[in-house]
Short mmCIF file of C-alpha atoms and ligand atoms in Angstrom, two decimals:
data_model
loop_
_atom_site.label_atom_id
_atom_site.label_comp_id
_atom_site.label_asym_id
_atom_site.label_seq_id
_atom_site.Cartn_x
_atom_site.Cartn_y
_atom_site.Cartn_z
CA MET D 1 10.55 21.05 -7.00
CA THR D 2 11.91 24.06 -5.14
CA ASP D 3 12.28 23.62 -1.42
CA THR D 4 10.56 26.43 0.40
CA LEU D 5 9.42 24.72 3.58
CA GLN D 6 11.46 25.07 6.73
CA ILE D 7 12.37 21.71 8.19
CA ASP D 8 14.35 21.32 11.42
CA ILE D 9 16.87 18.55 10.92
CA HIS D 10 18.48 16.76 13.84
CA PRO D 11 20.74 14.16 12.25
CA ILE D 12 21.84 10.97 13.98
CA GLU D 13 25.31 10.90 15.48
CA LYS D 14 26.20 7.52 14.07
CA SER D 15 24.40 5.65 11.31
CA ARG D 16 23.05 2.15 12.02
CA ILE D 17 23.45 1.17 8.36
CA ASP D 18 26.36 -1.21 9.09
CA THR D 19 24.07 -3.37 11.22
CA ILE D 20 21.75 -4.15 8.28
CA ASP D 21 22.22 -7.23 6.10
CA PHE D 22 21.12 -5.84 2.73
CA ASP D 23 21.35 -9.30 1.15
CA ASN D 24 18.71 -10.72 3.46
CA LEU D 25 16.17 -7.96 4.01
CA ILE D 26 13.00 -9.09 5.76
CA PHE D 27 10.01 -6.96 4.79
CA GLY D 28 9.25 -4.27 7.36
CA ARG D 29 11.86 -5.21 9.97
CA SER D 30 14.67 -2.73 9.24
CA PHE D 31 14.24 1.00 9.67
CA SER D 32 16.43 3.73 8.21
CA ASP D 33 18.26 6.25 10.39
CA HIS D 34 15.73 9.12 10.33
CA MET D 35 12.04 9.86 10.48
CA LEU D 36 9.86 12.86 9.75
CA SER D 37 7.59 14.10 12.51
CA VAL D 38 5.12 16.97 12.23
CA ASP D 39 2.70 18.00 14.97
CA TYR D 40 -0.71 19.51 14.38
CA GLN D 41 -1.55 21.89 17.22
CA ASN D 42 -3.90 24.87 17.61
CA GLY D 43 -5.39 24.23 14.20
CA GLU D 44 -2.16 24.24 12.24
CA TRP D 45 0.81 22.14 11.25
CA GLN D 46 3.96 23.06 13.18
CA THR D 47 7.51 23.10 11.81
CA PRO D 48 8.41 19.63 10.46
CA GLN D 49 11.22 17.85 12.25
CA ILE D 50 13.54 15.20 10.90
CA ILE D 51 14.91 13.27 13.86
CA PRO D 52 16.63 9.95 14.52
CA PHE D 53 14.28 6.98 14.10
CA GLY D 54 13.28 5.83 17.55
CA ASP D 55 10.63 5.47 20.22
CA ILE D 56 8.21 8.28 20.96
CA THR D 57 6.35 8.95 24.18
CA PHE D 58 2.63 9.51 24.57
CA SER D 59 -0.12 9.58 27.15
CA PRO D 60 -1.85 6.27 27.95
CA ALA D 61 -5.04 8.23 27.19
CA MET D 62 -3.82 9.09 23.68
CA MET D 63 -7.05 9.03 21.71
CA SER D 64 -5.79 7.11 18.66
CA LEU D 65 -5.21 4.07 20.88
CA HIS D 66 -8.81 4.11 22.08
CA TYR D 67 -10.93 5.55 19.31
CA GLY D 68 -9.01 4.62 16.21
CA GLN D 69 -8.08 7.86 14.49
CA ALA D 70 -5.05 6.36 12.76
CA ILE D 71 -4.41 6.28 9.01
CA PHE D 72 -1.45 5.33 6.87
CA GLU D 73 -0.01 5.10 3.38
CA GLY D 74 2.53 2.89 1.69
CA MET D 75 4.72 3.73 -1.28
CA LYS D 76 8.17 2.92 -2.60
CA ALA D 77 11.37 4.64 -3.71
CA TYR D 78 14.04 3.17 -5.95
CA LYS D 79 17.63 3.99 -6.94
CA SER D 80 18.20 4.37 -10.64
CA GLU D 81 21.36 3.00 -12.24
CA SER D 82 22.84 6.51 -12.17
CA GLY D 83 22.05 6.81 -8.45
CA GLU D 84 19.02 9.10 -8.59
CA ILE D 85 16.22 8.63 -6.06
CA LEU D 86 12.94 7.81 -7.82
CA VAL D 87 9.58 7.76 -6.04
CA PHE D 88 6.60 6.10 -7.70
CA ARG D 89 3.45 8.27 -7.92
CA PRO D 90 3.68 9.93 -4.49
CA GLU D 91 0.97 12.52 -5.28
CA GLU D 92 -1.50 9.66 -5.43
CA ASN D 93 -0.58 8.64 -1.90
CA TRP D 94 -0.75 12.21 -0.67
CA LYS D 95 -4.26 12.62 -2.11
CA ARG D 96 -5.42 9.30 -0.71
CA LEU D 97 -4.00 10.10 2.73
CA ASN D 98 -6.17 13.21 2.76
CA LYS D 99 -9.24 11.24 1.64
CA SER D 100 -8.67 8.88 4.55
CA ALA D 101 -8.11 11.87 6.83
CA GLU D 102 -11.41 13.48 5.85
CA ARG D 103 -13.36 10.29 6.57
CA MET D 104 -11.69 9.95 9.96
CA CYS D 105 -12.17 13.64 10.96
CA MET D 106 -8.45 14.35 10.77
CA PRO D 107 -6.71 17.42 9.28
CA ALA D 108 -5.39 17.37 5.70
CA VAL D 109 -1.61 17.28 5.28
CA THR D 110 -0.37 19.97 2.90
CA GLU D 111 1.32 18.85 -0.30
CA GLU D 112 4.35 20.87 0.74
CA ILE D 113 4.79 19.04 4.03
CA PHE D 114 4.20 15.64 2.44
CA MET D 115 6.47 16.07 -0.60
CA GLU D 116 9.23 18.19 0.87
CA GLY D 117 9.29 16.22 4.11
CA LEU D 118 9.55 13.03 2.08
CA SER D 119 12.22 14.39 -0.26
CA GLU D 120 14.38 15.64 2.57
CA LEU D 121 14.04 12.38 4.47
CA LEU D 122 14.99 10.28 1.43
CA ARG D 123 17.91 12.53 0.62
CA LEU D 124 19.24 12.21 4.15
CA ASP D 125 18.87 8.40 4.17
CA SER D 126 19.66 7.83 0.50
CA ALA D 127 22.41 5.33 1.37
CA TRP D 128 19.63 3.10 2.76
CA ILE D 129 17.79 2.83 -0.56
CA PRO D 130 18.76 -0.57 -1.94
CA ALA D 131 19.93 -0.59 -5.57
CA LYS D 132 19.73 -4.37 -5.87
CA GLU D 133 17.20 -5.93 -8.24
CA GLY D 134 13.90 -6.68 -6.51
CA CYS D 135 14.70 -4.43 -3.54
CA SER D 136 13.39 -0.96 -2.75
CA MET D 137 12.74 1.54 0.01
CA TYR D 138 9.29 1.09 1.48
CA ILE D 139 7.90 4.41 2.72
CA ARG D 140 5.33 4.55 5.48
CA PRO D 141 3.58 7.94 5.94
CA PHE D 142 0.97 7.90 8.73
CA MET D 143 -1.08 10.13 10.99
CA PHE D 144 -2.70 9.58 14.37
CA SER D 145 -4.51 11.57 17.03
CA THR D 146 -2.44 12.59 20.01
CA ASP D 147 -4.71 14.20 22.63
CA GLY D 148 -4.87 12.48 25.99
CA TYR D 149 -8.60 12.48 26.59
CA VAL D 150 -11.26 9.92 27.45
CA GLY D 151 -14.30 10.65 25.33
CA VAL D 152 -15.31 9.67 21.83
CA SER D 153 -14.74 12.76 19.70
CA PRO D 154 -12.19 14.00 17.20
CA SER D 155 -8.85 14.86 18.80
CA LYS D 156 -7.49 18.39 18.52
CA GLY D 157 -3.85 17.36 18.18
CA TYR D 158 -2.33 15.01 15.61
CA LYS D 159 1.05 13.78 14.51
CA PHE D 160 2.03 13.10 10.89
CA MET D 161 5.12 10.97 10.46
CA ILE D 162 7.10 9.19 7.77
CA PHE D 163 9.63 6.45 8.31
CA THR D 164 11.28 4.23 5.72
CA CYS D 165 12.37 0.58 5.48
CA PRO D 166 14.76 -0.97 2.97
CA VAL D 167 12.91 -4.08 1.75
CA GLY D 168 13.23 -7.13 -0.44
CA ALA D 169 10.41 -9.16 -2.03
CA TYR D 170 7.11 -9.45 -0.11
CA TYR D 171 5.99 -12.78 -1.55
CA THR D 172 8.52 -15.02 -3.25
CA LYS D 173 6.16 -17.48 -4.91
CA PRO D 174 2.59 -17.56 -6.29
CA ILE D 175 0.07 -17.38 -3.46
CA ARG D 176 -2.83 -19.48 -2.26
CA VAL D 177 -5.95 -17.49 -1.36
CA ARG D 178 -9.29 -18.51 0.12
CA VAL D 179 -12.63 -16.89 -0.62
CA GLU D 180 -14.07 -15.49 2.61
CA THR D 181 -17.83 -15.85 2.91
CA LYS D 182 -18.47 -15.22 6.59
CA TYR D 183 -16.43 -12.21 7.70
CA ILE D 184 -16.38 -8.88 5.90
CA ARG D 185 -13.82 -6.15 5.30
CA ALA D 186 -16.05 -3.28 4.23
CA ALA D 187 -19.71 -2.40 3.79
CA HIS D 188 -21.35 0.44 1.91
CA GLY D 189 -21.23 3.59 3.99
CA GLY D 190 -18.24 2.28 5.94
CA VAL D 191 -14.54 3.04 5.79
CA GLY D 192 -13.29 0.44 3.29
CA PHE D 193 -11.97 3.06 0.87
CA SER D 194 -9.89 4.66 3.60
CA LYS D 195 -6.50 3.33 4.70
CA ASN D 196 -7.29 3.51 8.37
CA ALA D 197 -5.71 1.22 10.94
CA GLY D 198 -8.99 -0.33 12.15
CA ASN D 199 -9.60 -2.01 8.80
CA TYR D 200 -6.47 -4.06 9.28
CA GLY D 201 -7.22 -4.93 12.88
CA ALA D 202 -10.57 -6.31 11.75
CA SER D 203 -8.94 -8.40 9.01
CA LEU D 204 -6.51 -10.27 11.26
CA TYR D 205 -8.87 -12.92 12.63
CA PRO D 206 -10.39 -14.13 9.34
CA THR D 207 -6.92 -14.02 7.77
CA LYS D 208 -5.56 -16.13 10.60
CA LEU D 209 -8.28 -18.73 10.04
CA ALA D 210 -7.26 -18.89 6.38
CA THR D 211 -3.53 -19.11 7.10
CA ASP D 212 -4.21 -21.85 9.68
CA ALA D 213 -5.95 -23.73 6.85
CA GLY D 214 -2.85 -23.42 4.63
CA TYR D 215 -3.63 -20.29 2.60
CA ASP D 216 -1.57 -17.10 2.36
CA GLN D 217 -4.44 -14.62 2.13
CA ILE D 218 -8.17 -14.25 1.79
CA ILE D 219 -10.36 -12.92 -0.99
CA TRP D 220 -12.90 -10.53 0.45
CA THR D 221 -16.40 -10.69 -0.97
CA ASP D 222 -19.16 -8.09 -0.82
CA ALA D 223 -20.68 -7.63 2.64
CA SER D 224 -24.35 -8.06 1.71
CA GLU D 225 -24.37 -11.24 -0.39
CA HIS D 226 -20.83 -12.68 -0.29
CA GLN D 227 -21.21 -13.23 -4.02
CA TYR D 228 -18.80 -10.82 -5.65
CA VAL D 229 -15.04 -10.62 -5.23
CA GLU D 230 -13.62 -7.39 -3.83
CA GLU D 231 -9.98 -7.51 -2.73
CA ALA D 232 -7.25 -9.96 -1.76
CA GLY D 233 -6.15 -9.12 1.77
CA THR D 234 -4.43 -5.76 1.42
CA MET D 235 -4.14 -5.94 -2.34
CA ASN D 236 -6.54 -5.18 -5.15
CA LEU D 237 -7.54 -8.22 -7.15
CA LEU D 238 -7.29 -8.53 -10.94
CA PHE D 239 -8.00 -11.29 -13.44
CA VAL D 240 -7.35 -12.03 -17.06
CA ILE D 241 -10.53 -13.55 -18.48
CA ASP D 242 -10.76 -14.38 -22.19
CA GLY D 243 -7.80 -12.06 -22.76
CA LYS D 244 -9.44 -9.09 -21.00
CA LEU D 245 -8.34 -7.53 -17.73
CA VAL D 246 -11.20 -7.74 -15.22
CA THR D 247 -11.28 -6.05 -11.82
CA ALA D 248 -13.95 -4.87 -9.40
CA PRO D 249 -14.78 -1.16 -9.65
CA THR D 250 -13.52 0.91 -6.72
CA GLY D 251 -16.19 2.49 -4.60
CA ASP D 252 -16.64 2.94 -0.88
CA THR D 253 -15.82 -0.71 -0.13
CA ILE D 254 -12.69 -1.11 -2.23
CA LEU D 255 -9.44 0.70 -1.70
CA ASP D 256 -8.40 2.76 -4.72
CA GLY D 257 -4.94 1.24 -5.13
CA VAL D 258 -2.16 3.06 -6.95
CA THR D 259 -0.80 -0.26 -8.23
CA ARG D 260 -4.26 -1.26 -9.51
CA LYS D 261 -4.69 1.97 -11.42
CA SER D 262 -1.17 1.70 -12.84
CA VAL D 263 -1.83 -1.88 -13.99
CA ILE D 264 -5.06 -0.78 -15.69
CA GLN D 265 -3.28 2.04 -17.49
CA VAL D 266 -0.47 -0.23 -18.69
CA ALA D 267 -3.02 -2.84 -19.86
CA ARG D 268 -4.77 -0.18 -21.95
CA ASP D 269 -1.41 0.97 -23.33
CA PHE D 270 -0.69 -2.67 -24.26
CA GLY D 271 -3.94 -2.57 -26.25
CA MET D 272 -5.79 -4.82 -23.86
CA GLU D 273 -9.47 -4.42 -23.08
CA VAL D 274 -10.20 -3.55 -19.44
CA GLU D 275 -13.48 -4.28 -17.68
CA GLU D 276 -14.13 -2.67 -14.31
CA ARG D 277 -17.11 -4.68 -13.24
CA GLN D 278 -18.42 -7.01 -10.59
CA LEU D 279 -17.17 -10.57 -10.83
CA SER D 280 -19.13 -13.28 -9.04
CA ILE D 281 -17.56 -16.24 -7.29
CA LYS D 282 -19.64 -18.43 -9.59
CA GLU D 283 -18.22 -16.86 -12.76
CA LEU D 284 -14.74 -17.08 -11.24
CA THR D 285 -14.82 -20.75 -10.20
CA GLU D 286 -16.57 -21.85 -13.38
CA GLY D 287 -14.15 -19.77 -15.41
CA ILE D 288 -11.13 -21.38 -13.77
CA THR D 289 -12.57 -24.84 -14.43
CA SER D 290 -13.34 -24.07 -18.07
CA GLY D 291 -10.03 -22.28 -18.67
CA ARG D 292 -11.60 -18.89 -19.40
CA VAL D 293 -9.88 -17.39 -16.36
CA GLN D 294 -6.27 -17.34 -17.46
CA GLU D 295 -4.69 -15.33 -14.67
CA ALA D 296 -5.45 -14.03 -11.21
CA PHE D 297 -3.18 -11.71 -9.25
CA GLY D 298 -3.10 -9.26 -6.38
CA ALA D 299 -1.74 -5.74 -6.86
CA GLY D 300 -0.41 -3.49 -4.12
CA THR D 301 2.66 -1.44 -3.30
CA ALA D 302 4.25 -3.96 -0.93
CA ALA D 303 4.01 -7.06 -3.15
CA VAL D 304 3.61 -5.07 -6.43
CA ILE D 305 2.14 -8.02 -8.39
CA ALA D 306 1.37 -11.24 -6.53
CA PRO D 307 0.35 -14.04 -8.91
CA ILE D 308 -2.29 -16.36 -7.48
CA ALA D 309 -1.77 -20.10 -7.87
CA THR D 310 -4.81 -21.38 -5.98
CA ILE D 311 -8.23 -20.05 -5.05
CA GLY D 312 -10.01 -22.03 -2.34
CA PHE D 313 -13.80 -21.84 -2.17
CA ASP D 314 -16.26 -24.02 -0.31
CA GLY D 315 -13.69 -26.74 0.37
CA VAL D 316 -12.45 -26.94 -3.24
CA ASP D 317 -9.08 -25.64 -4.44
CA TYR D 318 -9.26 -24.15 -7.91
CA GLU D 319 -5.83 -24.13 -9.56
CA LEU D 320 -4.79 -21.35 -11.94
CA PRO D 321 -2.37 -22.04 -14.82
CA ALA D 322 1.29 -21.38 -13.96
CA GLN D 323 2.62 -17.93 -14.87
CA SER D 324 4.71 -17.87 -18.06
CA ALA D 325 7.06 -15.26 -19.52
CA ASN D 326 4.14 -14.18 -21.71
CA SER D 327 1.62 -13.84 -18.88
CA PHE D 328 0.11 -10.40 -18.57
CA SER D 329 0.98 -10.31 -14.85
CA ARG D 330 4.66 -10.87 -15.71
CA ARG D 331 4.68 -8.32 -18.53
CA VAL D 332 2.88 -5.64 -16.53
CA PHE D 333 5.19 -6.21 -13.57
CA THR D 334 8.24 -5.78 -15.80
CA GLU D 335 6.84 -2.64 -17.41
CA ILE D 336 6.01 -1.01 -14.05
CA ASP D 337 9.30 -2.12 -12.51
CA ASN D 338 11.23 -0.66 -15.45
CA ILE D 339 9.43 2.68 -15.02
CA LYS D 340 9.97 2.72 -11.25
CA THR D 341 13.67 2.02 -11.54
CA GLY D 342 14.25 4.41 -14.45
CA LYS D 343 15.19 1.66 -16.92
CA ILE D 344 12.67 2.93 -19.47
CA ALA D 345 11.33 6.41 -20.14
CA ASP D 346 8.60 7.59 -17.80
CA THR D 347 6.17 8.64 -20.53
CA ARG D 348 3.21 8.70 -18.12
CA GLY D 349 4.72 11.14 -15.61
CA TRP D 350 4.60 8.65 -12.75
CA VAL D 351 8.03 9.12 -11.25
CA MET D 352 9.18 11.90 -8.93
CA THR D 353 12.94 12.30 -9.10
CA ILE D 354 14.61 13.66 -5.99
C1 PLP M 401 -2.95 -0.36 0.45
C2 PLP M 401 -4.03 -1.28 -0.02
C3 PLP M 401 -4.15 -1.69 -1.35
C4 PLP M 401 -3.12 -1.39 -2.40
O1 PLP M 401 -2.98 -0.04 -2.68
P1 PLP M 401 -1.63 0.47 -3.37
O2 PLP M 401 -1.85 1.92 -3.49
O3 PLP M 401 -1.54 -0.20 -4.68
O4 PLP M 401 -0.51 0.10 -2.47
C5 PLP M 401 -5.24 -2.46 -1.70
N1 PLP M 401 -6.16 -2.82 -0.78
C6 PLP M 401 -6.07 -2.47 0.50
C7 PLP M 401 -7.13 -2.89 1.45
C8 PLP M 401 -4.99 -1.70 0.94
O5 PLP M 401 -4.88 -1.37 2.21
#
């Protein structure tokens, strides 16, 4: 990519990198030296700034705090063995950010600002990208309304930002999930397909009830009948049933995950049959009992692939078989990880090299 966009860069005076213990990274707690910040004013994006990571000031009346115009993305960058910076499918995140923006009455971010801002930021903080196995640079692009105004309406001003976090593994062992049949994440006509902050605020309470009961996450079911599985917390949910990959179709209630679509593509390339269809709790629990359901796992950028050990429903814990070296979830993880880190050829055009 040729860099044509003007970006004002204000580098830090002294890097904080020495204060980070790269052998014990806790997910989402360490932030790299710089961040990208771009203001939207008078109907257009202003010159992007790269500035030291740090606090920002705002009006107590800032509209995003009151009326929820706040959206985000999550993606990852890796260091290849030869030291190149590799970003996994960032155009997908850029497109999805703009889908979320449209639903929330926010301006679209240009591809130039997103990609060149990201590239420049990663170049500047490239020393922060962990090269260690299982580690990566988590990238958090986000946008929020900035006007100080009391009144429910779209803001005129916005800020688009990106910061980055060196991270280790999100989950370290197979997870326990509980089927949620009272609270909902998304209904038809709502904002479930959009990565807007309010969705996550609404998920905290039911998730807390599940974690208090000894589970790691919840499985969301459809809002009208609570019969069909939708997602696992902030991951898409996939199953291997009778040797086929089964996952709910994305629509307005399910987030169109980049990891999910990558897993589906790899499954097809492995010669596996893929069914995007509704899966009822009944079929799931009966299938686990009879052994037809061979695998269950969550898929999302943060955890990548999170194998599920236990699914709790109606007071019963249904136990999935342990993952083996031959499990699809293990093989697909390895394939995607090898592409992301440049260990095998990127035949699908998924990696942006900076
Ligand atoms: C972000 C997210 C996902 C996963 O999407 P990826 O693009 O794979 O990271 C799935 N479900 C929800 C609700 C999410 O917020």
